[in-house]
Short mmCIF file of C-alpha atoms in Angstrom, two decimals:
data_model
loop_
_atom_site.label_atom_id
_atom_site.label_comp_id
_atom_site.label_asym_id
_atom_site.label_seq_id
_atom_site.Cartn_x
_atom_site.Cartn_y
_atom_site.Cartn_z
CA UNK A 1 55.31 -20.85 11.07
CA UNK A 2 51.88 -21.66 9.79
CA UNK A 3 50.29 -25.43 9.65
CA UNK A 4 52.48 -27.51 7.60
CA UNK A 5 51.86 -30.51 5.31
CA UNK A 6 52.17 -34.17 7.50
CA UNK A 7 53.66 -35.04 4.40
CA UNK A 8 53.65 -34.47 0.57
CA UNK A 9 50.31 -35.32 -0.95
CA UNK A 10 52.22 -34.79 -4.83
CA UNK A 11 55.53 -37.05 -4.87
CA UNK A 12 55.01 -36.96 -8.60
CA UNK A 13 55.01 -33.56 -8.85
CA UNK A 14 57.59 -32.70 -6.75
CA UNK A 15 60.06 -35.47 -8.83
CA UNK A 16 58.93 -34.22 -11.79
CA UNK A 17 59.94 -30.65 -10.39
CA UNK A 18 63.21 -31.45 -8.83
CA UNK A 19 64.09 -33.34 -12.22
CA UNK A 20 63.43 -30.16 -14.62
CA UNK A 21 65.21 -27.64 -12.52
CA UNK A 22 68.41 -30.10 -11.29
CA UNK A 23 68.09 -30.46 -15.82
CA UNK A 24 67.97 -26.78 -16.05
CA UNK A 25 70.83 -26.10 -13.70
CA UNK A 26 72.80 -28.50 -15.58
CA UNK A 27 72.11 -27.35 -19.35
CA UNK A 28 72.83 -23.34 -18.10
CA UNK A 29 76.16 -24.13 -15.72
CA UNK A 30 77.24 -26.42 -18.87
CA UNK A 31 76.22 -23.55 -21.31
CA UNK A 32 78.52 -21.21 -19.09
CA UNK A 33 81.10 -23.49 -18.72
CA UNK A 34 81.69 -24.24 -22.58
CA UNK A 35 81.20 -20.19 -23.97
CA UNK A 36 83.84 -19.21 -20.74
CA UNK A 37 86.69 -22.23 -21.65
CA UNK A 38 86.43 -22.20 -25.25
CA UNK A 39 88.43 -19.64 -27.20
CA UNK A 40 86.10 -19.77 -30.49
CA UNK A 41 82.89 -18.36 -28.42
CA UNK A 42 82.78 -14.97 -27.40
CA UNK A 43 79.47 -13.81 -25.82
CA UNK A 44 78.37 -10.54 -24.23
CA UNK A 45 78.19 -10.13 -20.30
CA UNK A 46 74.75 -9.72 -20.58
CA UNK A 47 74.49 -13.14 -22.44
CA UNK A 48 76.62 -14.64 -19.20
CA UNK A 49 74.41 -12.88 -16.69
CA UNK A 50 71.31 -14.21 -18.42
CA UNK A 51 72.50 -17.66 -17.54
CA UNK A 52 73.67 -17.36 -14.73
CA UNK A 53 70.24 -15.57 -13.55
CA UNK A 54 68.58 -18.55 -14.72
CA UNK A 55 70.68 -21.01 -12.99
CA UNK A 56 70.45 -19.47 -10.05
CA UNK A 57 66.44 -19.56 -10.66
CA UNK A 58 67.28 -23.24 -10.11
CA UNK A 59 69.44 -23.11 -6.93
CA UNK A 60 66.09 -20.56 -5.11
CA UNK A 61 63.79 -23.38 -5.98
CA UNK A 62 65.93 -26.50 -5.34
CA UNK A 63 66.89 -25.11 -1.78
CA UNK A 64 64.48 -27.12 0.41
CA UNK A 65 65.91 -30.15 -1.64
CA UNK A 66 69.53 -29.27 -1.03
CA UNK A 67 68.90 -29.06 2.92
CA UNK A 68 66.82 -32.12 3.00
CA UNK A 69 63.48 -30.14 4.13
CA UNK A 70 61.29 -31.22 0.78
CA UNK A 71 58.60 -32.78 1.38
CA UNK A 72 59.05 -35.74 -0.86
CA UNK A 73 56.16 -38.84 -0.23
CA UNK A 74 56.41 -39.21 3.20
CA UNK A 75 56.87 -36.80 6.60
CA UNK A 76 59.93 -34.76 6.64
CA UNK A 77 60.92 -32.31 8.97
CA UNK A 78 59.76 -28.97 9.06
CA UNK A 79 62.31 -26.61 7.81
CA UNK A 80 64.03 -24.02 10.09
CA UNK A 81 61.81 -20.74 10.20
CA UNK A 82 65.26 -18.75 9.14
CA UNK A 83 65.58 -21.21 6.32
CA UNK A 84 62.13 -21.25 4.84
CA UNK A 85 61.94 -17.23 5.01
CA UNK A 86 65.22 -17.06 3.04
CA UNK A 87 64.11 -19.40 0.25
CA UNK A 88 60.53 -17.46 0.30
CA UNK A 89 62.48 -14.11 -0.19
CA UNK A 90 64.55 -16.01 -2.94
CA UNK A 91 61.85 -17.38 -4.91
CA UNK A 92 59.83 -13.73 -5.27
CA UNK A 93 63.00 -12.20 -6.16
CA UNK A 94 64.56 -13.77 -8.54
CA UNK A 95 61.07 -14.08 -11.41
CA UNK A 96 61.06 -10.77 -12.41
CA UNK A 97 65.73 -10.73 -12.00
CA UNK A 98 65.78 -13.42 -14.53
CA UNK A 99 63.91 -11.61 -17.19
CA UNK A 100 65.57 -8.12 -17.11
CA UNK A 101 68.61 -9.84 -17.19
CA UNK A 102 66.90 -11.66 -20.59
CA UNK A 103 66.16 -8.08 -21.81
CA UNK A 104 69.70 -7.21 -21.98
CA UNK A 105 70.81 -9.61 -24.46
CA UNK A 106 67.36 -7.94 -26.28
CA UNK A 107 68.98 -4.47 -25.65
CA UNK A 108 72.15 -5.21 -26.20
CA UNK A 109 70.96 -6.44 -29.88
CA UNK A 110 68.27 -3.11 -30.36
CA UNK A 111 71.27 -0.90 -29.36
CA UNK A 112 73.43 -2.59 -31.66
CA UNK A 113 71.07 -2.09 -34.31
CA UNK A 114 70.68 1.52 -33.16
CA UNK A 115 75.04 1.59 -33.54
CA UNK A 116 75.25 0.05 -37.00
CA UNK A 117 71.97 1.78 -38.91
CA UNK A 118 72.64 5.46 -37.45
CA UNK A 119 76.53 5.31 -37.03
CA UNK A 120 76.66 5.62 -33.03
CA UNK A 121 79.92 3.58 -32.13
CA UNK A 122 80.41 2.66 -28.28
CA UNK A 123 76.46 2.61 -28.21
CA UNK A 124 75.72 -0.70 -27.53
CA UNK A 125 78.64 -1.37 -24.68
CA UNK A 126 77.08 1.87 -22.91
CA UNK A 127 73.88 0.11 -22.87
CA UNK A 128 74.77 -3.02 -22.16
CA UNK A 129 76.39 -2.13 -18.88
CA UNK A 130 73.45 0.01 -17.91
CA UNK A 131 71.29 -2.98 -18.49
CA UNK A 132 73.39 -5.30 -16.04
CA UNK A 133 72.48 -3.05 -13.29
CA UNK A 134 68.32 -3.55 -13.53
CA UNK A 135 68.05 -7.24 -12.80
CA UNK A 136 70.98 -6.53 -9.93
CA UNK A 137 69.21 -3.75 -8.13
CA UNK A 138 65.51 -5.45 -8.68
CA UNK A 139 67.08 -8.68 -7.21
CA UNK A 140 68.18 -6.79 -4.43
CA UNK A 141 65.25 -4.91 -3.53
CA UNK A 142 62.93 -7.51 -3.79
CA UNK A 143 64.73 -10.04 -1.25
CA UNK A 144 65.26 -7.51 1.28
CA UNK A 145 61.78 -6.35 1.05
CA UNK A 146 60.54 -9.98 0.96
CA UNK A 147 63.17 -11.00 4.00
CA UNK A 148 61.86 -8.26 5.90
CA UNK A 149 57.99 -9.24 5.67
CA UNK A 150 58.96 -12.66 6.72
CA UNK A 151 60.58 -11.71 9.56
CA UNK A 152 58.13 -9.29 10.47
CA UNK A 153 55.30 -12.02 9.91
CA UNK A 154 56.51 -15.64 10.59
CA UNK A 155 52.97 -17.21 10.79
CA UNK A 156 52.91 -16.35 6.92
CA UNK A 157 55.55 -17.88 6.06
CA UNK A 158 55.15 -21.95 4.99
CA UNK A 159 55.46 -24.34 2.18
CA UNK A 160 54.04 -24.17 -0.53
CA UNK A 161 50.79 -26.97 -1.21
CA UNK A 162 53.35 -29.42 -3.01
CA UNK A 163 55.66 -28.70 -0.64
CA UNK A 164 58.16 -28.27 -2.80
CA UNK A 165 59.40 -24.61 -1.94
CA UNK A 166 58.14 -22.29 0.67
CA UNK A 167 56.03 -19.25 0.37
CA UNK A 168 55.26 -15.76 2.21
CA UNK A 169 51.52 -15.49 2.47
CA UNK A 170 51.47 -12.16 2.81
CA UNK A 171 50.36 -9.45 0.12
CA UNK A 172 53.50 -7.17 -0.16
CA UNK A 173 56.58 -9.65 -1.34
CA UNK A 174 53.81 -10.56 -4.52
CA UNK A 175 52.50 -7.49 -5.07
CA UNK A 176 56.35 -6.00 -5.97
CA UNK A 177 56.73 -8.72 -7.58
CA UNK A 178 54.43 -9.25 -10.08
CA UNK A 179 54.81 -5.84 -10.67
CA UNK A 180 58.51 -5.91 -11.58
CA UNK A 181 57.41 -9.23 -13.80
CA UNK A 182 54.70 -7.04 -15.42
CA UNK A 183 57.46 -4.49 -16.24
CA UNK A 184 59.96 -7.24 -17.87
CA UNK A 185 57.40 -8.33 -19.58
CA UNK A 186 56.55 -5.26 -21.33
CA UNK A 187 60.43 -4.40 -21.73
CA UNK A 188 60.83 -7.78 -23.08
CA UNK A 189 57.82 -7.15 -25.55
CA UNK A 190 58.90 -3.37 -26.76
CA UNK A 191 62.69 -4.40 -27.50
CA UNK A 192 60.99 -8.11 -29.78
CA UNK A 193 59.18 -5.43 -31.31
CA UNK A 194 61.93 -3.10 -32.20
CA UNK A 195 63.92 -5.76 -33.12
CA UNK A 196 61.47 -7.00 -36.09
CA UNK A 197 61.00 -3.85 -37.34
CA UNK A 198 64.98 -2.98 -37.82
CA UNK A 199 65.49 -6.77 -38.66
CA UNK A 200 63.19 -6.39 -41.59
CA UNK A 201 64.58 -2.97 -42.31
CA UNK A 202 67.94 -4.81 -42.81
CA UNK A 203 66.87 -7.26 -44.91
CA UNK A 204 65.02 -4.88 -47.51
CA UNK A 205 68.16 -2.46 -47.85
CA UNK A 206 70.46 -5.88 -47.93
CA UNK A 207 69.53 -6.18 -51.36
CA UNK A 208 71.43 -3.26 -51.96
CA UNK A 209 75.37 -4.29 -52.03
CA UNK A 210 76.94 -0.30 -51.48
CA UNK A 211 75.11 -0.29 -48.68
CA UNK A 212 76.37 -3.89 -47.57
CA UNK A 213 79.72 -2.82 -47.64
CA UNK A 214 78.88 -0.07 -44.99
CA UNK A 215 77.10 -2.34 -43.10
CA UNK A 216 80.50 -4.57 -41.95
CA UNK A 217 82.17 -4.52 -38.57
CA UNK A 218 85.70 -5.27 -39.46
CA UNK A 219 85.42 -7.65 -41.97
CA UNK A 220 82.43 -9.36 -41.06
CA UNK A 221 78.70 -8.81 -42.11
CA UNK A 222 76.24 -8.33 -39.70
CA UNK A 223 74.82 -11.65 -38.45
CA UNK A 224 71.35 -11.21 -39.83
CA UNK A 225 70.34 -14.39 -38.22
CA UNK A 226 71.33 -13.96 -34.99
CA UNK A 227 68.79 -10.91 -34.97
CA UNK A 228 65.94 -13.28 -36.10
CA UNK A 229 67.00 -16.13 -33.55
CA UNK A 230 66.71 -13.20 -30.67
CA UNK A 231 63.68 -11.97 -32.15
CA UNK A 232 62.07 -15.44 -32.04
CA UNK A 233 63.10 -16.70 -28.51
CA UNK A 234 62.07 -12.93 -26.62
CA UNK A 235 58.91 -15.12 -26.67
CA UNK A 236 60.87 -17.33 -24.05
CA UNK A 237 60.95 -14.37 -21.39
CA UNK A 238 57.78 -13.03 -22.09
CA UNK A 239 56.14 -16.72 -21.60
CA UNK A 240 58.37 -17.49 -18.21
CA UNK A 241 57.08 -13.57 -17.38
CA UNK A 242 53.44 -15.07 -17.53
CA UNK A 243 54.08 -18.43 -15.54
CA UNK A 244 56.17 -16.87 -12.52
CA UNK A 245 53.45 -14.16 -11.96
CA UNK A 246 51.23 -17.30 -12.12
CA UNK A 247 53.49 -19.47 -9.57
CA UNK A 248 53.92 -16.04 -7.51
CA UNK A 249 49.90 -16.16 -7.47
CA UNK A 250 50.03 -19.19 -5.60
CA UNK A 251 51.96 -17.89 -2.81
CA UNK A 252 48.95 -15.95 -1.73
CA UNK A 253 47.24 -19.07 -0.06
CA UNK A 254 44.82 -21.72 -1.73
CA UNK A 255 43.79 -19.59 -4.85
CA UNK A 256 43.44 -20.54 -8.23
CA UNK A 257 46.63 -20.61 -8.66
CA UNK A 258 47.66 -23.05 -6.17
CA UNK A 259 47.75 -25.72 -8.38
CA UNK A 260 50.53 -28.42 -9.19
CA UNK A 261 51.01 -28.03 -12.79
CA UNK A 262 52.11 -24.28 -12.20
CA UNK A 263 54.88 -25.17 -10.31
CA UNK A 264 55.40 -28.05 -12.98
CA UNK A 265 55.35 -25.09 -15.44
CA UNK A 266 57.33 -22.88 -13.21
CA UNK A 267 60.40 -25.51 -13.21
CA UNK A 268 60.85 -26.09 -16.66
CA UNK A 269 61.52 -22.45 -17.50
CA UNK A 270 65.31 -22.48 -16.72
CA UNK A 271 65.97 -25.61 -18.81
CA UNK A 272 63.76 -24.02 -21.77
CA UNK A 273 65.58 -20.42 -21.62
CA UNK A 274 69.27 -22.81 -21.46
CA UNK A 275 67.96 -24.08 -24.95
CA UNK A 276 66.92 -21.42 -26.60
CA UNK A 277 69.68 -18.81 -24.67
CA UNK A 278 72.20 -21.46 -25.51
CA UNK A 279 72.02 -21.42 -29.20
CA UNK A 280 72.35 -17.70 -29.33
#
């Protein structure tokens, strides 16, 4: 394993860090825990995966803490090679995971749109299952891939500057990626956009109370708001999208990127996509 840290040189940081993603954790596993036990919520699966992606954002981060390898203000020990290599292959996996699995509950609205405005029942559960399987098989490739260059070159492996988490210096496990964050991104971007535009296609023909009465599922009226809401937090993605390609940067070695408040920045996107995700 390459040279590590005698000890943290950024307690502050790395409490500050700890604090927002243990918060994070907390507000998502809570969120889960209240739409799963009470009988009045019903949310998708994609709305569940979401969450749970986004906890589990907190568990790749927080897993030097958990096994007492952090470095934390003074000398700890240097974590297990296995260990560190794991949490590395973690870390670049689960970025770009988190935000496809965001997209679904953005797809799962577009193709419900799609359902009501052009009369295609069964649309939107089609889709919504086909979106659960992106963030799964991304996940899956990019640890493996990840696990494999660690293994392949130990010396790369090390924590990270803060010493908060550890990172693969090698090119590959960022390169994927940032590329599969690049991809959300865009994904995230195209399905805000069609959103808007059949939002605000909704709201001119609303006016227009025949066409109301066609636009009910059962005996309820399409949530208008809840479109809007979506619309507005897709920003959240997009934004945590720009930031993990930013903390991946770091992983490289001392770039520009290797700085403290990215990983500051990095940590607070879990409990920020509990709030807005939450409310949905």
């Amino acid at each position: 394993m390459a040279q590590e840290l005698s000890g943290s040189q950024f307690p502050t940081y790395v409490a500050i860090y700890n604090a927002l993603l243990i918060l994070g954790f907390l507000i998502n596993s809570s969120v889960i825990l209240t739409a799963y036990i009470s009988h009045r919520v019903h949310r998708s699966p994609n709305w569940y995966f979401a969450m749970f992606m986004w906890a589990w954002w907190c568990i790749s981060y927080l897993l030097l803490m958990f096994t007492g390898y952090q470095q934390s203000g003074s000398e700890a020990p240097v974590p297990p090679r296995a260990l560190c290599t794991i949490q590395a292959a973690m870390i670049y996996a689960i970025p770009s995971s988190a935000s496809f699995a965001t997209c679904g509950i953005l797809g799962h609205i577009a193709a419900l749109l799609i359902e009501i405005l052009y009369e295609r029942p069964g649309l939107s559960q089609k889709v919504s299952r086909s979106l659960l399987c992106i963030p799964v098989i991304g996940y899956v490739t990019i640890f493996f891939t990840s696990l494999s260059v660690g293994i392949n070159n130990s010396f790369e492996v090390e924590r990270n500057i803060t010493g908060a988490y550890c990172k693969i210096r090698h090119r590959l496990p960022f390169s994927i990626s940032a590329i599969a964050c690049f991809a959300s991104a865009i994904l995230n971007l195209l399905l805000a956009s069609h959103n808007v535009i059949k939002v605000f296609t909704f709201a001119l023909l609303w006016k227009h109370r025949a066409w109301v009465k066609r636009m009910k599922t059962g005996s309820t009226p399409i949530p208008i708001n809840l479109f809007f809401r979506v619309v507005i937090f897709s920003v959240g993605p997009i934004a945590g999208t720009i930031f993990s390609v930013s903390s991946l940067g770091a992983k490289l070695g001392n770039g520009p990127y290797e700085k403290p408040i990215i990983v500051i920045l990095t940590a607070a996107l879990p409990f920020c996509e509990g709030i807005a995700l939450g409310t949905q």
